[in-house]
Amino acid sequence: MRDVVIAVEAVLQRRGDSMYFGETVTQKEHALQCAWLAGRERAEDALIVAALLHDVGHLLSGETEDAADRGVDALHEDAGQRWLSQFFGAEVTEPVRLHVDAKRYLCATDRSYYASLSVASRQSLRLQGGPFHLSQLSAFAEQPFAMNAVRLRRWDDRAKTPGLPVPELDHYL
Ligand code: FE
């Protein structure tokens, strides 16, 4: 348990102050707001952890802030899943791995969802393959933890408020 606390603290300290691509919050603010939203909706602990660390893949790699501008899809969800699997089971790693596909799923199933996305998030959607085709929906939805990934995704999209006062990292460590 100590290992994961040290590792999470280190990665957020090292890269957490970088800006969240195309948004007005830092990676750390985004992570903390996402976890706070999960807690506010009484998500189970594993899903709160997933919310806190869903973008850890961005912080591990050397990718730069304008990756999306340059047309690069860095597959941060896979990098995050691999890193988190050192410490956690599927109840944490799967919602993280699926949180990008959850956006593709929501774009295909919820009319108002696409309109609610930020400009940066719409831009990255193209690189991520666009909305799912009808034939892809059930393959996504049938996976264990797919609906937790969808819940996480909705917090992810809202966790972008500059200056929002939320609990600090210590609260989760
Ligand atoms: Fe995110």
mmCIF file of C-alpha atoms and ligand atoms in Angstrom:
data_model
loop_
_atom_site.group_PDB
_atom_site.id
_atom_site.type_symbol
_atom_site.label_atom_id
_atom_site.label_comp_id
_atom_site.label_asym_id
_atom_site.label_seq_id
_atom_site.Cartn_x
_atom_site.Cartn_y
_atom_site.Cartn_z
ATOM 1 C CA MET A 1 0.000 0.000 0.000
ATOM 2 C CA ARG A 2 2.874 2.314 0.856
ATOM 3 C CA ASP A 3 4.346 1.751 -2.611
ATOM 4 C CA VAL A 4 1.276 3.013 -4.387
ATOM 5 C CA VAL A 5 1.015 6.096 -2.184
ATOM 6 C CA ILE A 6 4.637 6.986 -2.911
ATOM 7 C CA ALA A 7 4.264 6.301 -6.631
ATOM 8 C CA VAL A 8 1.065 8.333 -7.009
ATOM 9 C CA GLU A 9 2.438 11.245 -5.030
ATOM 10 C CA ALA A 10 5.643 11.216 -7.090
ATOM 11 C CA VAL A 11 3.927 11.175 -10.454
ATOM 12 C CA LEU A 12 1.487 13.954 -9.569
ATOM 13 C CA GLN A 13 4.229 16.041 -8.051
ATOM 14 C CA ARG A 14 6.499 15.619 -11.054
ATOM 15 C CA ARG A 15 3.979 16.315 -13.814
ATOM 16 C CA GLY A 16 0.726 17.372 -12.134
ATOM 17 C CA ASP A 17 1.270 21.075 -12.657
ATOM 18 C CA SER A 18 1.262 20.757 -16.435
ATOM 19 C CA MET A 19 -1.896 22.051 -18.035
ATOM 20 C CA TYR A 20 -4.642 19.645 -18.972
ATOM 21 C CA PHE A 21 -4.616 19.753 -22.778
ATOM 22 C CA GLY A 22 -6.506 22.687 -24.154
ATOM 23 C CA GLU A 23 -8.263 23.383 -20.833
ATOM 24 C CA THR A 24 -7.837 25.937 -18.068
ATOM 25 C CA VAL A 25 -6.964 23.562 -15.232
ATOM 26 C CA THR A 26 -3.784 21.638 -14.435
ATOM 27 C CA GLN A 27 -3.567 17.854 -14.640
ATOM 28 C CA LYS A 28 -3.601 17.699 -10.845
ATOM 29 C CA GLU A 29 -6.638 19.983 -10.522
ATOM 30 C CA HIS A 30 -8.408 17.882 -13.136
ATOM 31 C CA ALA A 31 -7.605 14.654 -11.283
ATOM 32 C CA LEU A 32 -8.728 16.048 -7.911
ATOM 33 C CA GLN A 33 -11.964 17.451 -9.322
ATOM 34 C CA CYS A 34 -12.749 14.188 -11.082
ATOM 35 C CA ALA A 35 -12.251 12.203 -7.849
ATOM 36 C CA TRP A 36 -14.329 14.735 -5.911
ATOM 37 C CA LEU A 37 -17.216 14.438 -8.388
ATOM 38 C CA ALA A 38 -17.052 10.634 -8.057
ATOM 39 C CA GLY A 39 -17.177 10.886 -4.273
ATOM 40 C CA ARG A 40 -20.054 13.319 -4.389
ATOM 41 C CA GLU A 41 -22.067 10.760 -6.367
ATOM 42 C CA ARG A 42 -21.219 8.109 -3.786
ATOM 43 C CA ALA A 43 -19.127 6.014 -6.146
ATOM 44 C CA GLU A 44 -17.367 3.064 -4.540
ATOM 45 C CA ASP A 45 -13.767 3.569 -3.433
ATOM 46 C CA ALA A 46 -12.269 1.743 -6.436
ATOM 47 C CA LEU A 47 -14.086 4.048 -8.837
ATOM 48 C CA ILE A 48 -12.972 7.125 -6.923
ATOM 49 C CA VAL A 49 -9.386 5.877 -7.272
ATOM 50 C CA ALA A 50 -9.971 5.297 -10.983
ATOM 51 C CA ALA A 51 -11.358 8.834 -11.305
ATOM 52 C CA LEU A 52 -8.349 10.297 -9.517
ATOM 53 C CA LEU A 53 -5.868 8.411 -11.699
ATOM 54 C CA HIS A 54 -7.703 8.050 -15.019
ATOM 55 C CA ASP A 55 -5.233 10.304 -16.832
ATOM 56 C CA VAL A 56 -2.067 9.053 -15.147
ATOM 57 C CA GLY A 57 -0.959 7.777 -18.563
ATOM 58 C CA HIS A 58 -0.550 11.402 -19.653
ATOM 59 C CA LEU A 59 1.772 12.021 -16.731
ATOM 60 C CA LEU A 60 3.962 8.971 -17.286
ATOM 61 C CA SER A 61 4.927 9.614 -20.863
ATOM 62 C CA GLY A 62 7.060 12.379 -22.230
ATOM 63 C CA GLU A 63 4.191 13.563 -24.390
ATOM 64 C CA THR A 64 3.823 17.303 -24.700
ATOM 65 C CA GLU A 65 0.754 19.397 -24.097
ATOM 66 C CA ASP A 66 0.021 19.918 -27.757
ATOM 67 C CA ALA A 67 -0.046 16.210 -28.636
ATOM 68 C CA ALA A 68 -3.634 16.498 -29.850
ATOM 69 C CA ASP A 69 -2.803 19.591 -31.929
ATOM 70 C CA ARG A 70 -0.103 17.632 -33.681
ATOM 71 C CA GLY A 71 -2.490 14.827 -34.528
ATOM 72 C CA VAL A 72 -0.993 12.343 -32.098
ATOM 73 C CA ASP A 73 -3.149 9.959 -30.140
ATOM 74 C CA ALA A 74 -0.823 8.855 -27.366
ATOM 75 C CA LEU A 75 -3.135 6.068 -26.110
ATOM 76 C CA HIS A 76 -2.828 7.342 -22.568
ATOM 77 C CA GLU A 77 -5.621 5.045 -21.407
ATOM 78 C CA ASP A 78 -3.519 1.950 -22.180
ATOM 79 C CA ALA A 79 -0.405 3.389 -20.553
ATOM 80 C CA GLY A 80 -2.462 4.274 -17.479
ATOM 81 C CA GLN A 81 -4.028 0.830 -17.294
ATOM 82 C CA ARG A 82 -0.603 -0.849 -17.460
ATOM 83 C CA TRP A 83 0.883 1.370 -14.774
ATOM 84 C CA LEU A 84 -2.098 1.028 -12.446
ATOM 85 C CA SER A 85 -2.163 -2.770 -12.793
ATOM 86 C CA GLN A 86 1.010 -2.864 -10.651
ATOM 87 C CA PHE A 87 -1.122 -1.770 -7.726
ATOM 88 C CA PHE A 88 -4.815 -2.356 -8.438
ATOM 89 C CA GLY A 89 -7.259 -4.878 -9.843
ATOM 90 C CA ALA A 90 -9.693 -4.597 -12.728
ATOM 91 C CA GLU A 91 -12.189 -2.542 -10.695
ATOM 92 C CA VAL A 92 -9.693 0.337 -10.954
ATOM 93 C CA THR A 93 -7.778 -0.440 -14.150
ATOM 94 C CA GLU A 94 -10.715 -1.249 -16.437
ATOM 95 C CA PRO A 95 -12.663 2.007 -16.036
ATOM 96 C CA VAL A 96 -9.357 3.777 -16.778
ATOM 97 C CA ARG A 97 -8.635 1.656 -19.855
ATOM 98 C CA LEU A 98 -12.185 2.200 -21.120
ATOM 99 C CA HIS A 99 -12.628 5.912 -20.394
ATOM 100 C CA VAL A 100 -11.757 6.987 -23.937
ATOM 101 C CA ASP A 101 -14.029 4.378 -25.500
ATOM 102 C CA ALA A 102 -16.708 5.585 -23.069
ATOM 103 C CA LYS A 103 -16.555 8.978 -24.785
ATOM 104 C CA ARG A 104 -16.971 7.291 -28.186
ATOM 105 C CA TYR A 105 -19.915 5.341 -26.716
ATOM 106 C CA LEU A 106 -21.585 8.420 -25.233
ATOM 107 C CA CYS A 107 -21.168 10.377 -28.467
ATOM 108 C CA ALA A 108 -23.076 7.615 -30.257
ATOM 109 C CA THR A 109 -25.826 7.145 -27.665
ATOM 110 C CA ASP A 110 -26.504 10.530 -26.043
ATOM 111 C CA ARG A 111 -27.466 13.325 -28.390
ATOM 112 C CA SER A 112 -26.659 16.135 -25.956
ATOM 113 C CA TYR A 113 -23.313 14.649 -24.950
ATOM 114 C CA TYR A 114 -21.226 15.680 -27.953
ATOM 115 C CA ALA A 115 -22.510 19.254 -27.664
ATOM 116 C CA SER A 116 -21.391 19.339 -24.037
ATOM 117 C CA LEU A 117 -17.762 18.494 -24.862
ATOM 118 C CA SER A 118 -15.032 21.099 -24.799
ATOM 119 C CA VAL A 119 -13.300 22.070 -28.042
ATOM 120 C CA ALA A 120 -10.172 20.119 -27.041
ATOM 121 C CA SER A 121 -12.211 17.043 -26.225
ATOM 122 C CA ARG A 122 -13.977 17.151 -29.587
ATOM 123 C CA GLN A 123 -10.635 17.502 -31.297
ATOM 124 C CA SER A 124 -9.179 14.484 -29.498
ATOM 125 C CA LEU A 125 -12.336 12.481 -30.311
ATOM 126 C CA ARG A 126 -11.328 12.500 -33.969
ATOM 127 C CA LEU A 127 -7.914 11.080 -33.132
ATOM 128 C CA GLN A 128 -9.555 8.495 -30.899
ATOM 129 C CA GLY A 129 -11.621 7.142 -33.778
ATOM 130 C CA GLY A 130 -14.788 9.278 -33.549
ATOM 131 C CA PRO A 131 -18.176 8.173 -32.183
ATOM 132 C CA PHE A 132 -18.732 4.426 -32.124
ATOM 133 C CA HIS A 133 -20.602 2.943 -35.056
ATOM 134 C CA LEU A 134 -23.856 1.213 -34.110
ATOM 135 C CA SER A 135 -22.189 -2.161 -34.608
ATOM 136 C CA GLN A 136 -19.545 -1.324 -31.974
ATOM 137 C CA LEU A 137 -21.907 -0.338 -29.169
ATOM 138 C CA SER A 138 -22.740 -3.700 -27.689
ATOM 139 C CA ALA A 139 -19.142 -4.954 -27.803
ATOM 140 C CA PHE A 140 -18.224 -1.969 -25.640
ATOM 141 C CA ALA A 141 -21.202 -2.138 -23.305
ATOM 142 C CA GLU A 142 -20.855 -5.850 -22.628
ATOM 143 C CA GLN A 143 -17.414 -5.515 -21.102
ATOM 144 C CA PRO A 144 -17.207 -5.694 -17.326
ATOM 145 C CA PHE A 145 -16.834 -2.180 -15.882
ATOM 146 C CA ALA A 146 -17.991 -0.493 -19.105
ATOM 147 C CA MET A 147 -20.763 1.375 -17.307
ATOM 148 C CA ASN A 148 -18.348 2.467 -14.592
ATOM 149 C CA ALA A 149 -16.157 3.834 -17.378
ATOM 150 C CA VAL A 150 -19.179 5.793 -18.638
ATOM 151 C CA ARG A 151 -19.783 7.215 -15.158
ATOM 152 C CA LEU A 152 -16.116 8.134 -14.878
ATOM 153 C CA ARG A 153 -16.256 9.764 -18.307
ATOM 154 C CA ARG A 154 -19.029 12.130 -17.292
ATOM 155 C CA TRP A 155 -17.031 13.267 -14.236
ATOM 156 C CA ASP A 156 -13.936 13.579 -16.427
ATOM 157 C CA ASP A 157 -15.755 15.935 -18.790
ATOM 158 C CA ARG A 158 -16.955 18.152 -15.935
ATOM 159 C CA ALA A 159 -13.690 18.243 -13.972
ATOM 160 C CA LYS A 160 -12.414 21.371 -15.681
ATOM 161 C CA THR A 161 -13.424 24.288 -13.446
ATOM 162 C CA PRO A 162 -10.585 26.729 -12.708
ATOM 163 C CA GLY A 163 -10.160 27.434 -9.005
ATOM 164 C CA LEU A 164 -12.785 25.000 -7.748
ATOM 165 C CA PRO A 165 -12.049 24.267 -4.062
ATOM 166 C CA VAL A 166 -11.894 20.473 -3.630
ATOM 167 C CA PRO A 167 -10.015 18.145 -1.221
ATOM 168 C CA GLU A 168 -6.267 17.914 -1.813
ATOM 169 C CA LEU A 169 -4.297 14.832 -2.819
ATOM 170 C CA ASP A 170 -3.574 13.937 0.837
ATOM 171 C CA HIS A 171 -7.248 13.172 1.308
ATOM 172 C CA TYR A 172 -6.950 10.283 -1.163
ATOM 173 C CA LEU A 173 -3.422 9.134 -0.339
HETATM 174 FE FE FE B 1 -9.503 13.378 -18.051
#
